[in-house]
Amino acid sequence: MTRPLTVHSLVPLDLANTSAIASLPAHLRFNDNGPADIVIVGPDEKSIIQALKLQARGLVILRPSQLAANSVKELDAAGCALFPVLPLTASILDLDNVDTLAGAGIVRSHLAWAGLQIEGMTEHLSALQALLGPMRDFQLMDNGAESYSGTAASEGDVPIFWSGKSVAARPEVELDIVGTTSRIEIRGVMDGAARPLEFSKATVNGVCQSIGSFETGHRKFWRHVVSALETVDPNAQWRSFCSLHKTAQSLARLG
């Protein structure tokens, strides 16, 4: 049996991530003394510099939307696997989007985020791209102090309308995929608890039928870290995050 990967945090760790790691004892275990396979850092430059000296296999980055440009460059040059903590993206990453999006004519998505608006916007765009594939033609229609709305398009020219607010008590997602004869509804709360992501399907005559529940949040993120470390290209999600974070920053400045 493969030994569990060791995890060491250089910053105070919240309950959601601590619980997620502890719930996967066959794959992960904390090691506060000695070398670790995975080192957890914050967006601050001090913890990043310290982590790079440890030569871990992977770095997990908390609050990645708060990274300074210089820290992003240092991480890019690190030569190890990089995992930005994006719980909504992790929740959606492995869903079967082929069946879900068959015949999609329009996508509407709303994210209520308990944190900085740039964080919510980055998480929102990253999750949509994880589900829909590459997106383009980003535009911001409105950017207030507490809310935003914008448009984009998928590679298949499906129009995407995305909106959000940043003053929520807890992060909640509402995603509607509207097809020619039915609508897929995705609802979830991203608060670190073991809440499921709920899928339902509504037909044109208003009949709503549950499709199923899917695991969400931090536990799924950490399982992704374990599996990605064994792949040839573990940094695909990091590159996607960097690109979409730049897009979110540009849109926020334009607004």
XYZ file of N, CA and C in Angstrom:
765
model
N 0.842 -1.200 0.000
C 0.000 0.000 0.000
C 0.873 1.245 0.000
N 0.536 2.244 -0.812
C 1.287 3.486 -0.873
C 1.125 4.252 0.431
N 2.228 4.793 0.925
C 2.161 5.533 2.193
C 1.391 6.833 2.008
N 0.753 7.338 3.060
C 0.069 8.627 2.963
C 1.067 9.752 2.702
N 0.640 10.762 1.983
C 1.458 11.948 1.771
C 1.458 12.790 3.043
N 2.616 13.335 3.385
C 2.713 14.158 4.588
C 2.419 15.616 4.256
N 1.758 16.300 5.191
C 1.316 17.679 4.997
C 1.816 18.536 6.149
N 2.371 19.686 5.812
C 2.833 20.642 6.829
C 2.338 22.032 6.449
N 1.786 22.751 7.421
C 1.269 24.092 7.152
C 2.163 25.151 7.780
N 2.504 26.165 6.980
C 3.315 27.284 7.462
C 2.449 28.451 7.921
N 1.148 28.309 7.794
C 0.209 29.362 8.199
C -0.915 28.722 9.011
N -1.612 29.515 9.836
C -2.762 28.962 10.569
C -3.780 28.371 9.598
N -4.238 27.173 9.910
C -5.118 26.448 8.991
C -6.553 26.483 9.509
N -7.493 26.786 8.626
C -8.891 26.864 9.043
C -9.472 25.473 9.255
N -10.644 25.446 9.877
C -11.273 24.172 10.228
C -11.640 23.355 8.995
N -12.064 24.033 7.918
C -12.497 23.315 6.716
C -11.367 22.472 6.136
N -10.174 23.061 5.993
C -9.042 22.315 5.440
C -8.498 21.295 6.432
N -8.441 21.660 7.714
C -7.966 20.725 8.734
C -8.838 19.474 8.764
N -10.144 19.673 8.744
C -11.079 18.544 8.783
C -10.976 17.692 7.525
N -10.807 18.353 6.374
C -10.712 17.616 5.114
C -9.486 16.708 5.095
N -8.352 17.232 5.541
C -7.120 16.433 5.575
C -7.270 15.268 6.547
N -7.818 15.547 7.731
C -7.986 14.507 8.746
C -8.958 13.420 8.296
N -9.868 13.750 7.378
C -10.866 12.777 6.920
C -10.327 11.841 5.843
N -9.080 12.045 5.430
C -8.474 11.214 4.382
C -7.193 10.554 4.894
N -7.282 9.778 5.992
C -6.064 9.231 6.617
C -5.298 8.252 5.742
N -5.957 7.631 4.786
C -5.256 6.697 3.901
C -4.391 7.422 2.883
N -4.637 8.718 2.699
C -3.931 9.479 1.673
C -3.073 10.615 2.227
N -3.477 11.183 3.369
C -2.803 12.368 3.899
C -2.638 12.260 5.409
N -1.527 12.799 5.899
C -1.377 12.928 7.350
C -0.497 14.131 7.651
N -0.799 14.789 8.769
C -0.024 15.955 9.167
C 1.348 15.530 9.680
N 2.347 16.343 9.372
C 3.703 16.133 9.879
C 4.298 17.497 10.197
N 4.292 17.864 11.467
C 4.799 19.177 11.860
C 6.302 19.185 12.066
N 6.925 18.022 12.019
C 8.378 17.928 12.205
C 8.988 17.170 11.031
N 10.040 17.743 10.470
C 10.703 17.083 9.360
C 10.102 17.446 8.023
N 10.631 16.857 6.942
C 10.171 17.198 5.585
C 8.744 16.718 5.340
N 8.063 17.405 4.426
C 6.691 17.040 4.081
C 6.542 17.014 2.566
N 5.641 16.172 2.078
C 5.368 16.114 0.641
C 4.626 17.357 0.168
N 3.704 17.843 1.000
C 2.864 18.989 0.649
C 2.996 20.052 1.726
N 3.265 21.271 1.320
C 3.374 22.393 2.259
C 2.265 23.393 1.950
N 1.570 23.826 2.995
C 0.477 24.792 2.848
C 1.004 26.187 3.152
N 0.720 27.117 2.252
C 1.170 28.501 2.421
C -0.025 29.441 2.283
N 0.173 30.672 2.743
C -0.820 31.712 2.517
C -0.403 32.541 1.319
N -1.108 33.622 1.063
C -0.713 34.487 -0.051
C 0.451 35.406 0.296
N 0.863 35.405 1.578
C 1.945 36.300 2.001
C 3.291 35.805 1.494
N 4.159 36.731 1.164
C 5.458 36.390 0.576
C 6.344 35.624 1.553
N 6.219 35.906 2.853
C 7.065 35.253 3.855
C 6.873 33.742 3.851
N 5.627 33.286 3.879
C 5.382 31.842 3.912
C 5.776 31.185 2.590
N 5.641 31.907 1.488
C 6.012 31.354 0.185
C 7.520 31.164 0.090
N 8.283 32.174 0.500
C 9.748 32.065 0.476
C 10.209 30.915 1.361
N 9.609 30.803 2.546
C 9.964 29.722 3.467
C 9.642 28.358 2.865
N 8.500 28.255 2.198
C 8.086 26.980 1.614
C 9.001 26.554 0.474
N 9.427 27.498 -0.338
C 10.278 27.159 -1.480
C 11.611 26.565 -1.033
N 12.059 26.909 0.157
C 13.307 26.352 0.687
C 13.144 24.897 1.114
N 11.912 24.470 1.350
C 11.665 23.119 1.853
C 11.639 22.066 0.753
N 11.555 22.498 -0.507
C 11.592 21.596 -1.664
C 10.548 20.480 -1.573
N 9.329 20.867 -1.282
C 8.222 19.908 -1.221
C 7.782 19.519 -2.630
N 7.052 18.423 -2.737
C 6.522 18.011 -4.044
C 5.424 18.960 -4.517
N 4.664 19.483 -3.566
C 3.571 20.372 -3.938
C 3.319 21.438 -2.893
N 2.832 22.585 -3.344
C 2.431 23.672 -2.450
C 0.936 23.908 -2.614
N 0.236 23.980 -1.508
C -1.184 24.333 -1.495
C -1.292 25.779 -1.033
N -1.989 26.600 -1.814
C -1.996 28.049 -1.589
C -3.375 28.498 -1.128
N -3.458 28.962 0.111
C -4.702 29.503 0.638
C -4.916 30.922 0.125
N -6.160 31.305 -0.084
C -6.550 32.647 -0.543
C -5.691 33.097 -1.725
N -5.620 32.301 -2.784
C -4.710 32.591 -3.902
C -5.011 33.903 -4.616
N -6.248 34.382 -4.542
C -6.592 35.638 -5.217
C -5.907 36.843 -4.586
N -5.323 36.656 -3.393
C -4.615 37.743 -2.728
C -3.110 37.720 -2.998
N -2.657 36.821 -3.857
C -1.229 36.747 -4.182
C -0.763 38.017 -4.884
N 0.407 38.503 -4.489
C 1.020 39.627 -5.195
C 1.651 39.120 -6.483
N 1.819 40.018 -7.456
C 2.372 39.632 -8.760
C 3.753 39.011 -8.607
N 4.571 39.536 -7.703
C 5.918 39.004 -7.496
C 5.872 37.581 -6.944
N 4.919 37.313 -6.055
C 4.784 35.965 -5.495
C 4.353 34.965 -6.558
N 3.489 35.392 -7.479
C 3.072 34.516 -8.583
C 4.281 34.126 -9.427
N 5.161 35.084 -9.705
C 6.370 34.796 -10.488
C 7.272 33.810 -9.755
N 7.434 33.992 -8.441
C 8.268 33.079 -7.657
C 7.690 31.664 -7.665
N 6.381 31.563 -7.557
C 5.742 30.249 -7.576
C 5.863 29.596 -8.948
N 5.715 30.369 -10.003
C 5.855 29.832 -11.362
C 7.235 29.224 -11.585
N 8.235 29.815 -10.949
C 9.613 29.352 -11.132
C 10.009 28.266 -10.134
N 9.074 27.831 -9.303
C 9.418 26.926 -8.204
C 9.756 25.516 -8.664
N 9.156 25.051 -9.747
C 9.442 23.706 -10.226
C 8.718 22.613 -9.465
N 7.692 22.964 -8.701
C 6.907 21.955 -7.995
C 5.434 22.126 -8.357
N 4.610 21.199 -7.914
C 3.174 21.279 -8.194
C 2.544 22.375 -7.342
N 1.619 23.136 -7.941
C 0.984 24.268 -7.268
C -0.528 24.079 -7.287
N -1.144 24.212 -6.107
C -2.580 23.970 -5.988
C -3.264 25.134 -5.280
N -3.881 26.045 -6.022
C -4.661 27.110 -5.394
C -5.942 26.531 -4.800
N -6.259 26.913 -3.575
C -7.467 26.399 -2.928
C -8.685 27.109 -3.514
N -9.421 26.383 -4.348
C -10.630 26.900 -5.001
C -11.737 25.866 -4.799
N -12.443 25.920 -3.663
C -13.389 24.856 -3.346
C -14.536 24.703 -4.330
N -15.027 25.801 -4.885
C -16.122 25.686 -5.851
C -15.639 25.012 -7.129
N -14.448 25.383 -7.586
C -13.870 24.760 -8.779
C -13.667 23.268 -8.558
N -13.147 22.897 -7.387
C -12.937 21.484 -7.074
C -14.254 20.720 -7.069
N -15.315 21.360 -6.614
C -16.623 20.705 -6.553
C -17.149 20.364 -7.938
N -16.862 21.222 -8.897
C -17.422 21.087 -10.244
C -16.483 20.349 -11.193
N -15.206 20.267 -10.839
C -14.157 19.818 -11.753
C -14.434 18.473 -12.407
N -14.930 17.499 -11.652
C -15.065 16.138 -12.175
C -16.487 15.774 -12.576
N -17.378 16.751 -12.626
C -18.749 16.446 -13.027
C -18.798 16.097 -14.510
N -19.767 15.283 -14.882
C -19.898 14.843 -16.270
C -20.598 15.935 -17.074
N -19.814 16.879 -17.592
C -20.426 18.023 -18.280
C -20.966 17.658 -19.662
N -20.581 16.508 -20.203
C -21.093 16.123 -21.522
C -22.602 15.904 -21.458
N -23.056 15.118 -20.475
C -24.491 14.883 -20.323
C -25.198 16.132 -19.817
N -24.560 16.832 -18.890
C -25.187 17.992 -18.264
C -25.458 19.097 -19.262
N -24.526 19.316 -20.197
C -24.618 20.466 -21.083
C -25.169 20.128 -22.464
N -25.617 18.897 -22.654
C -26.145 18.522 -23.967
C -27.325 19.421 -24.336
N -27.221 20.079 -25.468
C -28.300 20.940 -25.926
C -28.407 22.263 -25.205
N -27.357 22.645 -24.471
C -27.412 23.899 -23.722
C -27.543 25.081 -24.668
N -28.454 25.991 -24.332
C -28.635 27.185 -25.145
C -28.168 28.434 -24.445
N -28.141 28.401 -23.106
C -27.713 29.559 -22.337
C -27.332 29.092 -20.929
N -26.375 29.764 -20.320
C -25.948 29.442 -18.961
C -26.092 30.690 -18.102
N -26.773 30.547 -16.966
C -26.880 31.632 -15.996
C -26.291 31.150 -14.684
N -25.409 31.949 -14.101
C -24.745 31.540 -12.874
C -24.681 32.705 -11.897
N -24.994 32.424 -10.634
C -24.917 33.446 -9.586
C -24.146 32.873 -8.405
N -23.198 33.635 -7.874
C -22.397 33.193 -6.738
C -22.442 34.245 -5.642
N -22.951 33.857 -4.494
C -22.893 34.714 -3.310
C -21.639 34.334 -2.536
N -20.742 35.288 -2.333
C -19.422 34.992 -1.772
C -19.210 35.736 -0.457
N -18.690 35.050 0.547
C -18.397 35.675 1.838
C -16.920 36.052 1.864
N -16.579 37.155 1.232
C -15.182 37.570 1.162
C -15.000 38.691 0.166
N -13.744 38.914 -0.231
C -13.439 39.979 -1.173
C -14.093 39.706 -2.528
N -14.519 40.765 -3.197
C -15.207 40.604 -4.474
C -14.299 39.995 -5.535
N -13.015 40.378 -5.565
C -12.094 39.832 -6.562
C -11.907 38.329 -6.345
N -11.962 37.879 -5.076
C -11.877 36.449 -4.789
C -13.101 35.717 -5.335
N -14.286 36.278 -5.048
C -15.506 35.648 -5.530
C -15.574 35.595 -7.042
N -15.142 36.682 -7.692
C -15.180 36.736 -9.150
C -14.216 35.709 -9.753
N -13.012 35.594 -9.183
C -12.033 34.624 -9.678
C -12.537 33.200 -9.478
N -13.058 32.908 -8.290
C -13.598 31.572 -8.010
C -14.748 31.250 -8.963
N -15.575 32.240 -9.224
C -16.739 32.072 -10.098
C -16.312 31.705 -11.520
N -15.411 32.498 -12.094
C -14.961 32.244 -13.464
C -14.212 30.917 -13.563
N -13.412 30.608 -12.546
C -12.661 29.356 -12.550
C -13.602 28.153 -12.529
N -14.649 28.223 -11.715
C -15.605 27.118 -11.641
C -16.365 26.951 -12.951
N -16.774 28.067 -13.548
C -17.490 27.988 -14.825
C -16.617 27.361 -15.905
N -15.336 27.731 -15.926
C -14.444 27.166 -16.941
C -14.199 25.679 -16.688
N -14.152 25.276 -15.413
C -13.988 23.856 -15.096
C -15.162 23.040 -15.626
N -16.349 23.637 -15.626
C -17.541 22.931 -16.085
C -17.757 23.047 -17.587
N -17.527 24.253 -18.131
C -17.881 24.529 -19.526
C -16.726 24.383 -20.504
N -15.491 24.326 -19.990
C -14.332 24.361 -20.869
C -13.899 25.796 -21.109
N -12.930 26.023 -21.995
C -12.395 27.372 -22.228
C -13.491 28.384 -22.548
N -13.349 29.591 -21.962
C -14.314 30.664 -22.200
C -13.603 31.866 -22.815
N -14.372 32.746 -23.423
C -13.801 33.919 -24.084
C -14.816 35.067 -24.036
N -14.425 36.197 -24.614
C -15.304 37.371 -24.744
C -15.888 37.819 -23.403
N -15.016 37.922 -22.395
C -15.477 38.373 -21.080
C -15.838 39.857 -21.120
N -16.978 40.189 -20.566
C -17.382 41.582 -20.430
C -18.038 41.780 -19.076
N -17.782 42.941 -18.475
C -18.412 43.287 -17.209
C -19.508 44.304 -17.493
N -20.741 43.954 -17.147
C -21.859 44.861 -17.397
C -22.094 45.803 -16.225
N -21.825 45.319 -15.014
C -22.048 46.140 -13.827
C -21.080 45.703 -12.740
N -20.504 46.658 -12.029
C -19.577 46.340 -10.947
C -19.783 47.339 -9.816
N -20.658 46.987 -8.879
C -20.918 47.846 -7.740
C -20.010 47.502 -6.575
N -20.225 48.161 -5.461
C -19.399 47.927 -4.279
C -19.602 46.521 -3.721
N -20.802 45.968 -3.894
C -21.104 44.674 -3.297
C -21.590 43.634 -4.304
N -21.697 43.998 -5.580
C -22.217 43.048 -6.564
C -21.594 43.301 -7.931
N -21.736 42.316 -8.815
C -21.217 42.444 -10.175
C -22.062 41.586 -11.099
N -21.983 41.859 -12.382
C -22.609 40.998 -13.389
C -21.832 41.140 -14.686
N -21.782 40.067 -15.450
C -21.026 40.096 -16.691
C -21.480 39.014 -17.647
N -20.851 38.985 -18.800
C -21.169 37.993 -19.823
C -19.879 37.358 -20.330
N -20.019 36.216 -20.971
C -18.905 35.523 -21.621
C -19.517 34.530 -22.600
N -18.660 33.771 -23.261
C -19.136 32.734 -24.183
C -18.236 31.516 -24.061
N -18.815 30.339 -24.218
C -18.024 29.115 -24.225
C -17.495 28.869 -25.630
N -16.626 27.860 -25.758
C -16.074 27.537 -27.075
C -17.166 27.158 -28.068
N -18.258 26.602 -27.562
C -19.369 26.233 -28.433
C -20.352 27.364 -28.648
N -19.927 28.598 -28.351
C -20.757 29.800 -28.529
C -22.009 29.810 -27.662
N -21.986 29.090 -26.545
C -23.096 29.166 -25.594
C -22.933 30.445 -24.773
N -23.916 31.349 -24.780
C -23.790 32.580 -23.994
C -23.857 32.297 -22.493
N -23.018 32.992 -21.744
C -22.925 32.801 -20.297
C -23.194 34.134 -19.612
N -24.143 34.145 -18.704
C -24.429 35.326 -17.896
C -24.051 35.001 -16.450
N -23.093 35.732 -15.908
C -22.627 35.442 -14.557
C -22.754 36.686 -13.680
N -23.157 36.471 -12.453
C -23.335 37.575 -11.521
C -23.004 37.094 -10.118
N -22.802 38.047 -9.216
C -22.476 37.656 -7.856
C -22.546 38.815 -6.894
N -22.429 38.473 -5.622
C -22.326 39.486 -4.580
C -21.281 39.027 -3.575
N -20.696 39.979 -2.841
C -19.562 39.649 -1.975
C -19.849 39.889 -0.502
N -21.107 40.030 -0.129
C -21.444 40.322 1.266
C -22.278 39.201 1.891
N -22.206 38.023 1.330
C -23.011 36.912 1.834
C -22.456 36.400 3.161
N -23.335 35.845 3.983
C -22.896 35.239 5.237
C -22.108 33.961 4.980
N -22.408 33.289 3.876
C -21.696 32.070 3.495
C -21.745 31.950 1.973
N -20.741 31.305 1.372
C -20.715 31.188 -0.092
C -21.794 30.224 -0.595
N -22.620 30.684 -1.517
C -23.655 29.844 -2.118
C -23.625 30.016 -3.634
N -23.816 28.918 -4.347
C -23.804 28.964 -5.806
C -25.166 28.549 -6.352
N -25.615 29.271 -7.374
C -26.826 28.924 -8.120
C -26.458 28.936 -9.603
N -26.497 27.777 -10.233
C -26.094 27.655 -11.631
C -27.227 27.020 -12.430
N -27.693 27.719 -13.451
C -28.763 27.216 -14.312
C -28.232 27.043 -15.731
N -28.411 25.853 -16.291
C -28.015 25.565 -17.665
C -29.296 25.322 -18.450
N -29.649 26.264 -19.307
C -30.940 26.241 -19.987
C -30.779 25.657 -21.386
N -31.466 24.560 -21.645
C -31.455 23.939 -22.962
C -32.746 24.214 -23.711
N -32.926 23.549 -24.821
C -34.115 23.788 -25.647
C -35.377 23.190 -25.032
N -35.234 22.127 -24.259
C -36.423 21.475 -23.689
C -36.373 21.337 -22.172
N -35.258 21.660 -21.557
C -35.158 21.485 -20.108
C -34.097 22.415 -19.532
N -34.086 22.491 -18.216
C -33.112 23.326 -17.522
C -32.468 22.517 -16.398
N -31.127 22.532 -16.354
C -30.403 21.896 -15.263
C -30.146 22.948 -14.186
N -30.473 22.620 -12.943
C -30.235 23.525 -11.826
C -29.202 22.903 -10.892
N -28.188 23.691 -10.537
C -27.164 23.243 -9.600
C -27.180 24.203 -8.420
N -27.303 23.670 -7.212
C -27.344 24.489 -6.009
C -26.376 23.914 -4.984
N -25.659 24.788 -4.298
C -24.740 24.312 -3.282
C -24.290 25.409 -2.348
N -23.859 25.025 -1.154
C -23.302 25.940 -0.161
C -21.848 25.555 0.054
N -20.924 26.511 -0.150
C -19.495 26.203 -0.084
C -18.900 26.727 1.229
N -19.366 26.184 2.360
C -18.930 26.701 3.654
C -17.968 25.773 4.386
N -17.450 24.772 3.680
C -16.511 23.853 4.308
C -17.182 22.670 4.980
N -18.485 22.709 5.127
C -19.205 21.586 5.720
C -19.413 20.489 4.673
N -19.838 19.342 5.142
C -20.028 18.205 4.230
C -21.396 18.282 3.566
N -21.680 19.405 2.931
C -22.954 19.581 2.239
C -22.796 19.124 0.786
N -23.820 18.507 0.227
C -23.722 18.073 -1.169
C -24.061 19.191 -2.145
N -23.575 19.042 -3.358
C -23.975 19.899 -4.470
C -25.184 19.220 -5.111
N -26.316 19.897 -5.122
C -27.561 19.277 -5.572
C -27.838 19.590 -7.045
N -28.104 18.548 -7.819
C -28.482 18.684 -9.228
C -29.971 18.371 -9.373
N -30.674 19.175 -10.138
C -32.058 18.844 -10.484
C -32.319 19.265 -11.920
N -33.338 18.678 -12.521
C -33.672 18.956 -13.915
C -35.131 19.394 -13.993
N -35.358 20.547 -14.605
C -36.717 21.062 -14.769
C -37.067 21.080 -16.252
N -38.210 20.538 -16.612
C -38.645 20.527 -18.011
C -39.455 21.785 -18.312
N -39.784 21.969 -19.579
C -40.476 23.188 -19.997
C -41.849 23.336 -19.342
N -42.444 22.218 -18.929
C -43.760 22.304 -18.284
C -43.657 22.495 -16.770
N -42.425 22.727 -16.288
C -42.239 23.068 -14.883
C -41.982 21.903 -13.957
N -41.985 20.680 -14.469
C -41.737 19.514 -13.624
C -40.260 19.463 -13.248
N -39.972 19.375 -11.952
C -38.580 19.367 -11.471
C -38.253 17.993 -10.900
N -37.134 17.432 -11.324
C -36.745 16.091 -10.907
C -35.300 16.110 -10.435
N -35.035 15.514 -9.273
C -33.677 15.461 -8.740
C -32.814 14.520 -9.577
N -31.608 14.964 -9.903
C -30.656 14.131 -10.641
C -29.714 13.421 -9.675
N -29.308 14.139 -8.615
C -28.413 13.522 -7.652
C -27.650 14.548 -6.846
N -26.871 14.046 -5.886
C -26.048 14.889 -5.031
C -24.585 14.543 -5.250
N -23.730 15.561 -5.210
C -22.310 15.364 -5.458
C -21.506 16.014 -4.336
N -20.395 15.389 -4.010
C -19.535 15.918 -2.953
C -19.017 17.301 -3.334
N -18.886 18.166 -2.336
C -18.425 19.527 -2.590
C -17.214 19.861 -1.737
N -16.588 20.973 -2.086
C -15.687 21.685 -1.199
C -14.304 21.127 -0.972
N -13.826 21.342 0.262
C -12.417 21.159 0.576
C -11.971 19.700 0.522
N -12.821 18.767 0.920
C -12.419 17.358 0.883
C -12.163 16.911 -0.553
N -13.013 17.342 -1.451
C -12.818 17.004 -2.858
C -11.560 17.685 -3.398
N -11.297 18.918 -2.944
C -10.074 19.605 -3.350
C -8.845 18.799 -2.951
N -8.807 18.308 -1.704
C -7.624 17.579 -1.238
C -7.480 16.228 -1.935
N -8.580 15.594 -2.276
C -8.481 14.361 -3.060
C -7.893 14.651 -4.434
N -8.266 15.808 -4.999
C -7.697 16.218 -6.289
C -6.192 16.436 -6.163
N -5.736 17.038 -5.065
C -4.303 17.259 -4.851
C -3.557 15.928 -4.856
N -4.080 14.952 -4.129
C -3.435 13.638 -4.045
C -3.314 12.998 -5.427
N -4.393 13.013 -6.199
C -4.365 12.374 -7.521
C -3.526 13.168 -8.514
N -3.585 14.496 -8.447
C -2.850 15.328 -9.408
C -1.344 15.210 -9.237
N -0.885 14.960 -8.021
C 0.555 14.813 -7.791
C 1.140 13.627 -8.546
N 0.302 12.695 -8.935
C 0.770 11.512 -9.663
C 0.650 11.676 -11.174
N 0.179 12.826 -11.641
C -0.003 13.037 -13.079
C 1.223 13.700 -13.694
N 1.270 13.689 -15.021
C 2.389 14.295 -15.745
C 2.350 15.814 -15.635
N 1.157 16.387 -15.619
C 1.016 17.844 -15.585
C 0.095 18.250 -14.435
N 0.627 18.342 -13.208
C -0.227 18.687 -12.068
C -0.607 20.158 -11.996
N -0.008 21.009 -12.836
C -0.211 22.453 -12.713
C -1.231 23.038 -13.689
N -2.033 22.197 -14.312
C -3.033 22.706 -15.255
C -4.004 23.658 -14.566
N -4.447 23.295 -13.367
C -5.396 24.154 -12.656
C -4.734 25.460 -12.215
N -3.458 25.414 -11.858
C -2.736 26.631 -11.479
C -2.665 27.607 -12.649
N -2.348 27.104 -13.832
C -2.268 27.981 -15.004
C -3.635 28.587 -15.325
N -4.672 27.766 -15.218
C -6.020 28.265 -15.466
C -6.386 29.344 -14.455
N -6.050 29.109 -13.186
C -6.324 30.109 -12.151
C -5.624 31.426 -12.452
N -4.332 31.359 -12.792
C -3.564 32.584 -13.062
C -4.186 33.377 -14.204
N -4.583 32.686 -15.261
C -5.181 33.358 -16.409
C -6.506 34.020 -16.038
N -7.366 33.292 -15.323
C -8.679 33.828 -14.976
C -8.588 34.905 -13.902
N -7.589 34.805 -13.024
C -7.409 35.854 -12.012
C -7.008 37.169 -12.680
N -6.157 37.080 -13.699
C -5.802 38.287 -14.460
C -7.037 38.869 -15.146
N -7.873 37.983 -15.691
C -9.109 38.447 -16.325
C -10.003 39.157 -15.316
N -10.166 38.563 -14.129
C -11.006 39.168 -13.093
C -10.454 40.518 -12.655
N -9.127 40.610 -12.524
C -8.513 41.884 -12.141
C -8.753 42.945 -13.209
N -8.606 42.564 -14.468
C -8.824 43.515 -15.564
C -10.275 43.982 -15.601
N -11.207 43.047 -15.428
C -12.620 43.406 -15.431
C -12.957 44.324 -14.264
N -12.384 44.032 -13.093
C -12.656 44.862 -11.916
C -12.148 46.282 -12.116
N -10.986 46.409 -12.771
C -10.440 47.758 -13.030
C -11.322 48.512 -14.025
N -11.814 47.803 -15.039
C -12.679 48.447 -16.030
C -13.990 48.907 -15.408
N -14.460 48.112 -14.423
C -15.709 48.475 -13.777
C -15.552 49.670 -12.873
